[in-house]
Structures are given as C-alpha cells and as structure tokens.
Coordinates of C-alpha atoms and ligand atoms in Angstrom, one line a residue:
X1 CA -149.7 -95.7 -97.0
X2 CA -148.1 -98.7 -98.6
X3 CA -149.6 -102.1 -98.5
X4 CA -145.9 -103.7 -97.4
X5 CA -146.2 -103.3 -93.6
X6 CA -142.5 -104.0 -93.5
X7 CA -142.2 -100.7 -96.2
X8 CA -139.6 -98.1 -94.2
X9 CA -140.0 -95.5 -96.7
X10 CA -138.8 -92.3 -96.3
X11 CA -137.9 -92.9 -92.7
X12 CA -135.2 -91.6 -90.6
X13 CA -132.8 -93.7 -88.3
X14 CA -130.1 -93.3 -86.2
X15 CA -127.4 -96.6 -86.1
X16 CA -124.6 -96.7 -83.6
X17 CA -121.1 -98.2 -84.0
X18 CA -122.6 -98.2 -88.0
X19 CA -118.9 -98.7 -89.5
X20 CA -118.7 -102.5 -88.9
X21 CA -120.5 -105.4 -87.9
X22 CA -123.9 -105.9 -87.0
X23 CA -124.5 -102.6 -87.2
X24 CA -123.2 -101.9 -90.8
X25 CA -125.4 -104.9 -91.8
X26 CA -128.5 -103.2 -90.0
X27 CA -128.1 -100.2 -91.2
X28 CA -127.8 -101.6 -94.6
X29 CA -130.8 -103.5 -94.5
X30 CA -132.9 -100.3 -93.0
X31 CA -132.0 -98.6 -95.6
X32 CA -133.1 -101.4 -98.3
X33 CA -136.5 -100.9 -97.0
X34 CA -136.6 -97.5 -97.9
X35 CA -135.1 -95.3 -94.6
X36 CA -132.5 -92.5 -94.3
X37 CA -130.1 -93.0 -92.4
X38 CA -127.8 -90.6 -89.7
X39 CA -124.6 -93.4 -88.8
X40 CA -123.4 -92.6 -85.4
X41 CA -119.9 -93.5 -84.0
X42 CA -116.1 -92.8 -83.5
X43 CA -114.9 -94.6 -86.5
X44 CA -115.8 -92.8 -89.8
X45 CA -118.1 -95.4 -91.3
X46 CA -117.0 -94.7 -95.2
X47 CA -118.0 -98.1 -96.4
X48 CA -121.5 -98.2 -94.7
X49 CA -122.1 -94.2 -96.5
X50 CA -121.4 -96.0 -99.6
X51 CA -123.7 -98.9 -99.2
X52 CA -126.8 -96.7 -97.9
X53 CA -125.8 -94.6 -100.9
X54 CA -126.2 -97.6 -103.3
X55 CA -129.5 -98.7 -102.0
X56 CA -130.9 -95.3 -102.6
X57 CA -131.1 -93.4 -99.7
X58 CA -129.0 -90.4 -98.1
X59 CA -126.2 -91.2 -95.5
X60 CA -125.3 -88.5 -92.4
X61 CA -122.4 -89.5 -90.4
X62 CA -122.3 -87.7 -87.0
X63 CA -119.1 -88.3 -85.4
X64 CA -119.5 -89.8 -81.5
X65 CA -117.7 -90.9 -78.8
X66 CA -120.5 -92.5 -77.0
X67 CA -118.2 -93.5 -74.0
X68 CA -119.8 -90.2 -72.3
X69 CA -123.4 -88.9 -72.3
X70 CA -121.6 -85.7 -73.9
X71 CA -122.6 -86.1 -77.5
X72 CA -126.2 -87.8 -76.8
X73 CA -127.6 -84.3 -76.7
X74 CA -126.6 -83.6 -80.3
X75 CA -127.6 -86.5 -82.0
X76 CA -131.0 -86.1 -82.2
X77 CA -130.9 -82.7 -82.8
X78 CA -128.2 -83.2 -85.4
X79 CA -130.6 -86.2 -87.1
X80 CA -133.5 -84.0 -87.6
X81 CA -132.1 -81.2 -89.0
X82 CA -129.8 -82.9 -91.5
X83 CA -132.8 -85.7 -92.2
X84 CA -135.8 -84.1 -91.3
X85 CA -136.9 -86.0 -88.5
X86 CA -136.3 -89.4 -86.5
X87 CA -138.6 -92.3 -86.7
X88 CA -136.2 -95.2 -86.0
X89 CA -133.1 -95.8 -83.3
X90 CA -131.3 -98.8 -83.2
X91 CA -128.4 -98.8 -79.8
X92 CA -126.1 -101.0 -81.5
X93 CA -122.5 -99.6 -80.4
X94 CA -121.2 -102.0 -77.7
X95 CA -117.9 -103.5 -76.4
X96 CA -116.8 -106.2 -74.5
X97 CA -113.8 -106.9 -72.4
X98 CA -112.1 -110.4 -71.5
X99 CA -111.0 -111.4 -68.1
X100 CA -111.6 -113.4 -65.0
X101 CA -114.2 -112.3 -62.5
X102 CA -111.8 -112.4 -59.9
X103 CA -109.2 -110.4 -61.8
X104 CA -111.6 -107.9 -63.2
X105 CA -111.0 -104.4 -62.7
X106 CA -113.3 -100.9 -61.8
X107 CA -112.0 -100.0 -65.3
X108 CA -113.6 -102.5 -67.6
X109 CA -116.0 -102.6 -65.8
X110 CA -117.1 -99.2 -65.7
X111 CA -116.3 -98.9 -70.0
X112 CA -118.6 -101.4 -70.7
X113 CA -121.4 -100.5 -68.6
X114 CA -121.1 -96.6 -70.1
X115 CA -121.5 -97.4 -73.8
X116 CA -123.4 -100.8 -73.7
X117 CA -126.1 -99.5 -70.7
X118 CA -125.9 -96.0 -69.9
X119 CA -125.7 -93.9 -72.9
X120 CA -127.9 -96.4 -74.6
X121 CA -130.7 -95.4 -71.7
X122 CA -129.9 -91.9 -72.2
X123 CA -129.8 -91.7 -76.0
X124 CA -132.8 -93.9 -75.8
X125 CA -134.6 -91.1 -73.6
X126 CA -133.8 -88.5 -75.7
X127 CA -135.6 -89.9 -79.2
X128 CA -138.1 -90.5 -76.9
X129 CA -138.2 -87.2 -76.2
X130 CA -138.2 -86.3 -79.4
X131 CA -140.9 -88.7 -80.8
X132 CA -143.6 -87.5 -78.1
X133 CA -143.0 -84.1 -78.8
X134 CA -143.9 -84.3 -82.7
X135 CA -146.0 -87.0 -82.0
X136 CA -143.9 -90.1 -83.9
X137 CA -144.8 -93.3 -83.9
X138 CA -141.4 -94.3 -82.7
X139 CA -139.5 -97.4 -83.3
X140 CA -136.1 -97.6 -80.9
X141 CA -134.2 -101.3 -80.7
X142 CA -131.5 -102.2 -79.0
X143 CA -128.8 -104.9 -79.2
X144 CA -129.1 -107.4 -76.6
X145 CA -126.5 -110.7 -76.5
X146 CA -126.7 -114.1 -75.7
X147 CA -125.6 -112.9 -72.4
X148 CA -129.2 -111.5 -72.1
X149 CA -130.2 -114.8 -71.1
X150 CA -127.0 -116.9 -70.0
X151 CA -124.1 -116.4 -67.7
X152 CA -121.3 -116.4 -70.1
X153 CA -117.3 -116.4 -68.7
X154 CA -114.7 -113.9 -68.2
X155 CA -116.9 -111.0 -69.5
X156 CA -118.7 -109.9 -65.8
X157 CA -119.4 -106.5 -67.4
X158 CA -120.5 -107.5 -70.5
X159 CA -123.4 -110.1 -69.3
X160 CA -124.4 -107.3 -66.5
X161 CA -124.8 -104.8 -69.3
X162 CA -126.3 -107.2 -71.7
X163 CA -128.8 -108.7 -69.3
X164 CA -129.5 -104.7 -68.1
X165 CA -130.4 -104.4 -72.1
X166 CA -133.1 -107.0 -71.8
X167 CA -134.5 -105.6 -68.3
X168 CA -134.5 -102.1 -69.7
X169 CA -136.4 -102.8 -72.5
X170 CA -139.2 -103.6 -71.0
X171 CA -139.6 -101.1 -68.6
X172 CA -138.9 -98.8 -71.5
X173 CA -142.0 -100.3 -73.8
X174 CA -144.3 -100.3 -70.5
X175 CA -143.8 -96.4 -70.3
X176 CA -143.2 -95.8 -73.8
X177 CA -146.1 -97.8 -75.4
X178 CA -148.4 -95.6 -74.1
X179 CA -146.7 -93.1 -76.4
X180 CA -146.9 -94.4 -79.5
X181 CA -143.5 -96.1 -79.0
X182 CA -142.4 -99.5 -79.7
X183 CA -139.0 -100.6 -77.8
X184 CA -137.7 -104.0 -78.6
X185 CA -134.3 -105.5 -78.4
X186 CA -132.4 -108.4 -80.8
X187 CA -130.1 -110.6 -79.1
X188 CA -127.9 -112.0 -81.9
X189 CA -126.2 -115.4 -81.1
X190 CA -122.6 -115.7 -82.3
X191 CA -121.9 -113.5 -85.5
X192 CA -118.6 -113.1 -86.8
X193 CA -117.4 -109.5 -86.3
X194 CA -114.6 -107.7 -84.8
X195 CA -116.3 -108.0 -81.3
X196 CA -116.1 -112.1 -81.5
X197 CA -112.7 -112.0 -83.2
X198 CA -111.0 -113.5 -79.8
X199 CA -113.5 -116.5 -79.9
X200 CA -112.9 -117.0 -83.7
X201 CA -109.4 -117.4 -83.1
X202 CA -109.8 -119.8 -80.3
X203 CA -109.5 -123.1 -82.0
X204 CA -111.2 -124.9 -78.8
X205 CA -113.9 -122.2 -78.1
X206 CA -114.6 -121.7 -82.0
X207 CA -115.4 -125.8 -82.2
X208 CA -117.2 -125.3 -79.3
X209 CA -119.1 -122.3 -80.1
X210 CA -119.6 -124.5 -83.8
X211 CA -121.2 -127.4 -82.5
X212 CA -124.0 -126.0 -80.0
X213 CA -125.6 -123.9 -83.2
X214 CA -128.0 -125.7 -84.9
X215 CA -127.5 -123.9 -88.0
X216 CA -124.1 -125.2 -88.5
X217 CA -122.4 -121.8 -89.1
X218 CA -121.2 -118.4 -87.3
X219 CA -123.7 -115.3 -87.9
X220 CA -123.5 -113.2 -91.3
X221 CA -124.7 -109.7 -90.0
X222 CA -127.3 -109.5 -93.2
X223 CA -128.7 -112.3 -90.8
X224 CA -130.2 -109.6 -88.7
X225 CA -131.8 -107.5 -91.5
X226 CA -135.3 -109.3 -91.3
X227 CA -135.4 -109.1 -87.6
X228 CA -134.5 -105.3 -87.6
X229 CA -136.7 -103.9 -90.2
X230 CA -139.4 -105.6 -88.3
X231 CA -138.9 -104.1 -85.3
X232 CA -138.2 -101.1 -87.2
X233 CA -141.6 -101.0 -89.0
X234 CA -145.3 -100.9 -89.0
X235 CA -145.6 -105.0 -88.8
X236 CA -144.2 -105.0 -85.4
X237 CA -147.1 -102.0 -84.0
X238 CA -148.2 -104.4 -81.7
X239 CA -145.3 -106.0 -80.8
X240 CA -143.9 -104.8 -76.9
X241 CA -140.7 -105.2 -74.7
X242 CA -139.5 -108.5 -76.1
X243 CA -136.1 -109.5 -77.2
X244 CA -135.9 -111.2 -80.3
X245 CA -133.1 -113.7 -80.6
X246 CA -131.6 -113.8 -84.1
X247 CA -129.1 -117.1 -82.6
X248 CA -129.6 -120.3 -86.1
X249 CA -131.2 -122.2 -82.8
X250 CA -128.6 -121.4 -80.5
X251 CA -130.9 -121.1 -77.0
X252 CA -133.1 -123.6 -78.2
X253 CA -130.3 -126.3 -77.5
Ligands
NAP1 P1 -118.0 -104.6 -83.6 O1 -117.6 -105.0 -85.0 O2 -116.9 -104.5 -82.6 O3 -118.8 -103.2 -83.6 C1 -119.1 -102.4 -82.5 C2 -119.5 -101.1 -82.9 O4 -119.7 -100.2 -81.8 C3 -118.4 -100.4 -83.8 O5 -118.9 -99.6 -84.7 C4 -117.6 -99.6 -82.7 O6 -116.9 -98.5 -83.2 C5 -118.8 -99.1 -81.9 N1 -118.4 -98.5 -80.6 C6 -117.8 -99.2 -79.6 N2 -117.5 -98.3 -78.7 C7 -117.9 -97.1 -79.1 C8 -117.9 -95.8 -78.5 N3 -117.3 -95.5 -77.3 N4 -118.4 -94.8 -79.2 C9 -118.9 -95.0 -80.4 N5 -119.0 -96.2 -81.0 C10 -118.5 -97.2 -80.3 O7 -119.0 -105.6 -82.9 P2 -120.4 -106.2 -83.4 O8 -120.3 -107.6 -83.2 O9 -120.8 -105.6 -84.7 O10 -121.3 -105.6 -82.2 C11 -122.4 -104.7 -82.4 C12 -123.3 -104.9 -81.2 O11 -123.8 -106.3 -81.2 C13 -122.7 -104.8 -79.8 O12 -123.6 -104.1 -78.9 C14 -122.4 -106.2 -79.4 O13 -122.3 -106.3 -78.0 C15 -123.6 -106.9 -79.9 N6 -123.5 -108.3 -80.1 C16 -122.6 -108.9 -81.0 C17 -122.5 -110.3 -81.1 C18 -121.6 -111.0 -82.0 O14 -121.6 -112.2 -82.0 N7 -120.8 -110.3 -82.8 C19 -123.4 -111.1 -80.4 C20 -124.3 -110.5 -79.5 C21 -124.4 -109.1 -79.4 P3 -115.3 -98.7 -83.5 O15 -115.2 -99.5 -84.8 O16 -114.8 -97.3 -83.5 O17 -114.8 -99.5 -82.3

C-alpha cells in the first residue's frame, strides 16, 4: 500500500454531469491522484476524456439521462466491466431552476428533485450495492450547495433538494459505515460554472455575491480537487456523514 493516504491509485470512479463544471474539475483531480475514471451524463464529455487521458488514466463515458432512474441500473454494471470494479462515486449532476415561490410550478419542481435527490439516492444505493457485495471499501460523495445550510431565493426546489443532500448523507453513512462505506458530501460556495451563469450576469447579485466571500473571488472548480480526493481516499476512513464546505469563507460570514 502506498504511504500517501491521499494515493487513489488504480481506483475506479463514477462522476456525474463530468463534461463541465465542478464535475469536470473533480473528475480531473481524481484522476491526478491516480483513479480511472467512468464519466456519466447526457452531454458527451470530450474535453474531460482528454484531460483524464493526459493525467494518465483511462476514460469510459457512459451516456445518461439521469432525469429517470432508467439508466442507474446500468451504470454500475457498465463501470465494472469496462474498469474493473468501483471504489469511488461522486453525485455531482444537478440543476437548478429560477422563480418565485409563489410562481413556481409542479414541473420545476419535480425536475430538480429527480436528478439532484432521487436518482442520486438510487444511484447511491446501487454502488452500495455493489461495494458490499465484493466487499469494497467504498467512498460515494455527493454535491451539496450553499443551500444545504441557508434558505436561498427563487430556487424552492433547489434548496429542498440541496438541503435533502445534506440530510441524506447522513443517514446514508449511519447505515453504510457499518459496511465499510464512507458517504460524505461537499457543499461548494459560489463557483463559476454554467449552473451560476444567471448570477454572474447579474451585475447587482454578482457585487453582492463578491462582497460576502472572504476570499475575494468566485470558485475555480480545481478548488474542489483537495476536498474530493479526500473524501475519495484512505485519509478520510474515519471521516462520517459530514458535509464539507469548499465556500473561500463564505458561511463563516
Ligand atoms: P453545470 O456546469 O451546469 O454542470 C451540471 C452537470 O450536471 C452537467 O454535466 C450537466 O450535464 C449534468 N446534468 C444535469 N442534468 C442532467 C441529467 N438529467 N442527466 C445527466 N446529467 C445531467 O453546473 P455545476 O456548477 O458544475 O454543478 C455541478 C453540481 O454542483 C450540481 O449538483 C450543482 O447543484 C452543484 N453546485 C454548484 C455550485 C456553483 O456555484 N456552481 C454551487 C453549489 C453546488 P449537461 O451539460 O448535459 O447539462
């Protein structure tokens, strides 16, 4: 065994919504420390394959609506034959949608909740599944949000989802642990991706947004590499249910 505890050598990992954003930039840095990696999505995540490619390790793209529980069944299976097992899932594919509470309908509401809570619960189940059953000592981390913790406005879905991510987690690592399995989430704070691109634009909610982050600046997602291979290896054994947030101070104002 290597003496790096952070060392992700030769192991597999599955990455939702891998072909942008946060997720490119985990999957990136996962596969710096060492793991292969099986990119999971409906967008075919070209420039990700190359950059797993560059660091070294081998790239599967398995194409995924994950707006339905249809696919979930595949993906595991698919991982383990085309990588040889499945040490690592990170649920990072999420959405958001933009309205008033009082204007919100059944219809972004139920989109949100699907791919942010319920197939991330179901795909989570199934690597667990998988894990137990040839007895892995399983890493799976999922994306939480500022709206883990706070209220947020005009996104009603979104902070029920995102706040379910948090609660989920730890009932996940108190029945999970047991097993071998670590489950831990990340809450980024404000990171500049497509999902964000609204508030970006919003020359009042950008200044905003600016001046309550200690840091001074807007996420890079290479800001959440640390914090995912971490949770994604052996240094974090120990380490149960929590949600680490990845924010340049953000909460602690
Ligand atoms: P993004 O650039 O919009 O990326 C979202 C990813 O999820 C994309 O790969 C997207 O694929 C995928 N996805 C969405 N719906 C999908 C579906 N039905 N099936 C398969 N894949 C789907 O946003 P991001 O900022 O990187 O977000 C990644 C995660 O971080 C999300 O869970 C988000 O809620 C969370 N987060 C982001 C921030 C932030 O400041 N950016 C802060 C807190 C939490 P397509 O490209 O095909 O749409």
């Amino acid at each position: 065994m290597s003496r790096n505890p952070f060392d992700l050598e030769d192991k597999v990992a599955i990455v939702t919504g891998a072909n942008t954003g946060l997720g490119q930039g985990m999957a990136v840095a996962l596969a710096e420390a060492g793991a292969d990696l099986a990119l999971v999505g409906r967008s075919r995540p070209e420039e990700t394959v190359e950059l797993v490619e560059k660091a070294g390790r081998k790239a599967h793209v398995i194409m995924a609506d994950l707006g339905s529980l249809e696919p979930v069944d595949t993906i595991v299976g698919e991982t383990r034959e085309a990588l040889g097992g499945l040490d690592i899932l990170v649920n990072n594919a999420g959405i958001i949608r933009r309205n008033d509470s009082i204007d919100f309908t059944e219809a972004d509401w139920d989109a949100v909740m699907d791919v942010n809570l319920k197939t991330l619960f179901f795909l989570s189940q199934k690597a667990a599944r998988s894990m137990i059953d040839t007895k892995t000592r399983g890493k799976i981390i999922n994306i939480a949000s500022m709206l883990s913790y706070q209220g947020g406005i005009r996104v009603p879905s979104y902070t029920a989802s995102k706040s379910g991510v948090m609660g989920l987690t730890r009932i996940l690592a108190n029945e999970w642990a047991g097993h071998g399995i670590n489950v831990n989430a990340i809450a980024p704070g404000y990171f500049a991706t497509n999902n964000t691109a609204a508030l970006q634009a919003d020359e009042t909610r950008n200044r905003e947004i600016l001046g309550r982050i200690p840091a001074g600046r807007w996420g890079d997602p290479a800001d959440l590499g640390g914090a995912v291979v971490f949770l994604a290896s052996r240094a974090s054994d120990y380490v149960q249910g929590i949600t680490l947030p990845v924010d340049g101070g953000w909460l602690a104002r």
